[in-house]
mmCIF file of C-alpha atoms in Angstrom:
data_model
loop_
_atom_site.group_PDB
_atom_site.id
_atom_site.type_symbol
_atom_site.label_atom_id
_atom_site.label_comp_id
_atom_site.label_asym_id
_atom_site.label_seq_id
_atom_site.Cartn_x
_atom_site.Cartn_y
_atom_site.Cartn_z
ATOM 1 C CA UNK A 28 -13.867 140.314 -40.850
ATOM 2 C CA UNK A 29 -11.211 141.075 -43.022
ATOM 3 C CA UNK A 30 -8.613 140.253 -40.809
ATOM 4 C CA UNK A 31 -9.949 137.518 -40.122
ATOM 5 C CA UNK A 32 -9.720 136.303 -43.650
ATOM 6 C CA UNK A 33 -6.160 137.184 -43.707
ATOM 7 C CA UNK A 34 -5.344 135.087 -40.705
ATOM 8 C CA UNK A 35 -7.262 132.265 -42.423
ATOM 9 C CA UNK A 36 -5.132 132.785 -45.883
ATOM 10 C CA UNK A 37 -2.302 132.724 -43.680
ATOM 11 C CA UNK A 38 -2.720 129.657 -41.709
ATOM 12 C CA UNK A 39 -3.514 127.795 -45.131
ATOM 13 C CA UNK A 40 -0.109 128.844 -47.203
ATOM 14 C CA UNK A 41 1.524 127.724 -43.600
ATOM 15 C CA UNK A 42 -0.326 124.755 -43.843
ATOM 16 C CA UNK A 43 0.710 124.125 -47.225
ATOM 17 C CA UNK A 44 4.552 125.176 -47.059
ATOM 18 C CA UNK A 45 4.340 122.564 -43.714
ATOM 19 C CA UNK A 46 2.910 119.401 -45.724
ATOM 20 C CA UNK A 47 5.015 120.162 -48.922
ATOM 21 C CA UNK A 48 7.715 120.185 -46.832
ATOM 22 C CA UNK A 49 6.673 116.764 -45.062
ATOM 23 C CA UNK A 50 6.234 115.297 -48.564
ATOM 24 C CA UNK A 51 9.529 115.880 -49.443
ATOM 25 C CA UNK A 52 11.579 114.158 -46.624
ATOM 26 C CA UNK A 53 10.631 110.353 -47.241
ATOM 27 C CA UNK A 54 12.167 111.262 -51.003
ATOM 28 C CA UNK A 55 15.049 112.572 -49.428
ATOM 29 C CA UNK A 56 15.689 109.776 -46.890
ATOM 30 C CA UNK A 57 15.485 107.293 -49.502
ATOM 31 C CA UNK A 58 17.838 108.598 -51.637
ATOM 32 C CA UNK A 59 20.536 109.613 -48.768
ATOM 33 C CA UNK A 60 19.928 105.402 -48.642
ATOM 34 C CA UNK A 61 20.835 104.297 -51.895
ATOM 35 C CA UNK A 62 23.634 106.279 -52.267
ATOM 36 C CA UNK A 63 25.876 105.280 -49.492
ATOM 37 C CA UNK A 64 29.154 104.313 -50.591
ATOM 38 C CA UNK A 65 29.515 100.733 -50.798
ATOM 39 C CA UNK A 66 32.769 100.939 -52.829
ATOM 40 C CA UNK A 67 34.220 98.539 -49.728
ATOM 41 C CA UNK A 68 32.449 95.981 -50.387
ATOM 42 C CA UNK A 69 34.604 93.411 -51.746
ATOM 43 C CA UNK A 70 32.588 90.321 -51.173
ATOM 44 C CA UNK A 71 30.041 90.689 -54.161
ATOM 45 C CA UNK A 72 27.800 88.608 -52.233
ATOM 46 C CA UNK A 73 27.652 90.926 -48.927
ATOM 47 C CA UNK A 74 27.206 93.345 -51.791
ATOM 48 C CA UNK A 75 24.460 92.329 -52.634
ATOM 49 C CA UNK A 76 23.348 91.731 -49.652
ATOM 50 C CA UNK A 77 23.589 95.200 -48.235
ATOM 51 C CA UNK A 78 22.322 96.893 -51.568
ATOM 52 C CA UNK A 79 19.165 94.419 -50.352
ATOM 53 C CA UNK A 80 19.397 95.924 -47.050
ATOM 54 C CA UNK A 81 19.864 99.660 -48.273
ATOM 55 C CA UNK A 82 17.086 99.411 -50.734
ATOM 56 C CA UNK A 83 14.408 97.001 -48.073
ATOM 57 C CA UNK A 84 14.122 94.998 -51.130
ATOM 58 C CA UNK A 85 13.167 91.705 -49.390
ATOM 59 C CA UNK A 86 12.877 89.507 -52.314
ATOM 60 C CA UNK A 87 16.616 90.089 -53.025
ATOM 61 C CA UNK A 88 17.547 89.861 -49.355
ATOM 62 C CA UNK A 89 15.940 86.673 -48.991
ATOM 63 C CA UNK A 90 17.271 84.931 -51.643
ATOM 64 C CA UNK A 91 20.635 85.349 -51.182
ATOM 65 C CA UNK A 92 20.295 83.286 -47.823
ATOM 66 C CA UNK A 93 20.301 79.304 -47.208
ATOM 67 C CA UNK A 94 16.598 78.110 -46.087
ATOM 68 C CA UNK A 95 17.526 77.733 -42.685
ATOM 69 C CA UNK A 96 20.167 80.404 -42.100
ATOM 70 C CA UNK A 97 20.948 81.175 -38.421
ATOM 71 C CA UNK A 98 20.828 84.716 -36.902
ATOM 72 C CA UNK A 99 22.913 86.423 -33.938
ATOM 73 C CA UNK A 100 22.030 89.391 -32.877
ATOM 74 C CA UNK A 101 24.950 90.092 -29.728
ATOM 75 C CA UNK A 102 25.257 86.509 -29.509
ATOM 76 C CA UNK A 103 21.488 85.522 -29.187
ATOM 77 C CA UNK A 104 19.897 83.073 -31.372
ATOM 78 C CA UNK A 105 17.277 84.965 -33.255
ATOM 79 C CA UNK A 106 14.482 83.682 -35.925
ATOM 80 C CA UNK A 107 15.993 85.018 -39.262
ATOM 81 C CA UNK A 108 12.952 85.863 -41.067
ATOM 82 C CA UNK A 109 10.777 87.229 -38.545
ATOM 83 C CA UNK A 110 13.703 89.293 -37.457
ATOM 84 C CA UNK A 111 14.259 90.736 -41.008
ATOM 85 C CA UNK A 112 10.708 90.545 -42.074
ATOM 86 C CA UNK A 113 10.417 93.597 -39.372
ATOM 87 C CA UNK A 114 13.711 94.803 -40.491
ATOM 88 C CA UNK A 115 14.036 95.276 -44.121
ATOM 89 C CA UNK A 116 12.390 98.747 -45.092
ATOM 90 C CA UNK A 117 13.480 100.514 -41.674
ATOM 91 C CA UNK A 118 17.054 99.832 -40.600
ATOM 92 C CA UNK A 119 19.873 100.472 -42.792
ATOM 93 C CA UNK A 120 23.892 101.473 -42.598
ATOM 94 C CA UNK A 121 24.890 104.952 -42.858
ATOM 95 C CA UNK A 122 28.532 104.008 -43.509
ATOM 96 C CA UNK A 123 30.845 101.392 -43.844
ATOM 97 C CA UNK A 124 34.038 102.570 -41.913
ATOM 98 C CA UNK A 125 35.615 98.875 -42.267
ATOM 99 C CA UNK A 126 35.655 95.714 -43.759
ATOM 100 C CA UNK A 127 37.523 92.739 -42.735
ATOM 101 C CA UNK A 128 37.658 89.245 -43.185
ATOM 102 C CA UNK A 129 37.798 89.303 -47.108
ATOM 103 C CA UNK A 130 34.561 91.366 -46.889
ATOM 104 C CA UNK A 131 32.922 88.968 -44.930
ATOM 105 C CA UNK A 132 32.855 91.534 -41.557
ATOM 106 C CA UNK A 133 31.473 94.889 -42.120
ATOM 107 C CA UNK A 134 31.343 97.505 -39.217
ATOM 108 C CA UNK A 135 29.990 100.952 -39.705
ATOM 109 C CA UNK A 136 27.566 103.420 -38.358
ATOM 110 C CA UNK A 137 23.500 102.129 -38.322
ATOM 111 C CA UNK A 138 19.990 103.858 -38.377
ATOM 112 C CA UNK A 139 16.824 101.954 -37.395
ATOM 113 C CA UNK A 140 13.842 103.708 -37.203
ATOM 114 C CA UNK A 141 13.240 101.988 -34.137
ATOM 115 C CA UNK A 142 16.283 102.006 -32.255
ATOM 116 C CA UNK A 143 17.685 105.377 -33.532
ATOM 117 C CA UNK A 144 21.700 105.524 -34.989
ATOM 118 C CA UNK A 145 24.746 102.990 -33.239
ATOM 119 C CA UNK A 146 27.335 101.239 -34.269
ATOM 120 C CA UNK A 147 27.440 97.848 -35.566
ATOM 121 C CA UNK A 148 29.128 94.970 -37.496
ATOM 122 C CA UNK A 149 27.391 92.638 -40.266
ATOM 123 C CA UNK A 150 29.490 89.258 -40.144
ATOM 124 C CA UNK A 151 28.559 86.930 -43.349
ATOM 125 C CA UNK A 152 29.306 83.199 -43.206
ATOM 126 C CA UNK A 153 28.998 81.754 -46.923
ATOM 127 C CA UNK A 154 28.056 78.734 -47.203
ATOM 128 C CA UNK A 155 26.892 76.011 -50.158
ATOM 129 C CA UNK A 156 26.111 77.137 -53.009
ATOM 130 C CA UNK A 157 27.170 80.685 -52.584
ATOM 131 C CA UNK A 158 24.765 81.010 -49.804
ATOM 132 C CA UNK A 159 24.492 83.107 -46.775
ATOM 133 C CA UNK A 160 24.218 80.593 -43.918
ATOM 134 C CA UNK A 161 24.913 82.244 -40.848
ATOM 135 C CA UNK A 162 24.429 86.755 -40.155
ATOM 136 C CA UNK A 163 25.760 88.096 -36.982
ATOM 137 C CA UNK A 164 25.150 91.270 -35.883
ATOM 138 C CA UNK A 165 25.252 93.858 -33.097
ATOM 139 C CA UNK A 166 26.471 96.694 -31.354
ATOM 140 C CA UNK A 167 30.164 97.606 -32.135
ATOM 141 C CA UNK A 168 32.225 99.243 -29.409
#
């Protein structure tokens, strides 16, 4: 019986160290997020736009956008806020390895929790008012 107890003591501080450990990752994730160098940005309007992204702050990401700004994704028409209703919160870059286009194109390396890590490019068009009117994105070779 008494090893018994010791097994049981033993799966417990496992148990423990496991879900402590579990706890901790979301933190970490978040903040390997937010601090992504976005000293490339030059646009301060795709700046705020990806800080938006980074952070899944919707609010912010939405109202940088015209009412009826268009979406590509690889060249396909998309609906803009269903698409980044479903986004915001779970994809994110990792870098920014270029910017072109007086920091209107951004390509870098991606995560989304559903499609895993790629390469992509952001491409901003501004529009009235200081708007974004038109996002295309995808897959960059």
């Amino acid at each position: 019986m008494k090893t018994l107890n010791h097994y049981i003591i033993y799966g417990t501080l496992i148990t423990s160290a496991v879900n402590a450990q579990a706890a901790k990752t979301p933190a970490a994730t978040i903040q390997n997020m937010n601090t992504m160098n976005t000293e490339k940005l030059s646009n301060p309007i795709v700046k705020q736009a990806i800080d938006a992204l980074q952070s899944g702050d919707k609010q912010a990401w939405f109202s940088l956008f015209t009412n009826d700004a268009q979406l590509f994704d690889d060249g396909n028409k998309m609906d803009f806020k269903s698409f980044f209703e479903k986004a915001l919160g779970h994809e994110r870059f990792t870098s920014i390895d270029k910017v072109e286009q007086n920091g209107l194109h951004l390509y870098g390396k991606f995560h989304s929790d559903k499609w895993g890590d790629f390469k992509t490019y952001f491409k901003f068009t501004i529009g009235a008012g200081n708007k974004i009117s038109k996002l295309e994105i995808g897959q960059a070779g």
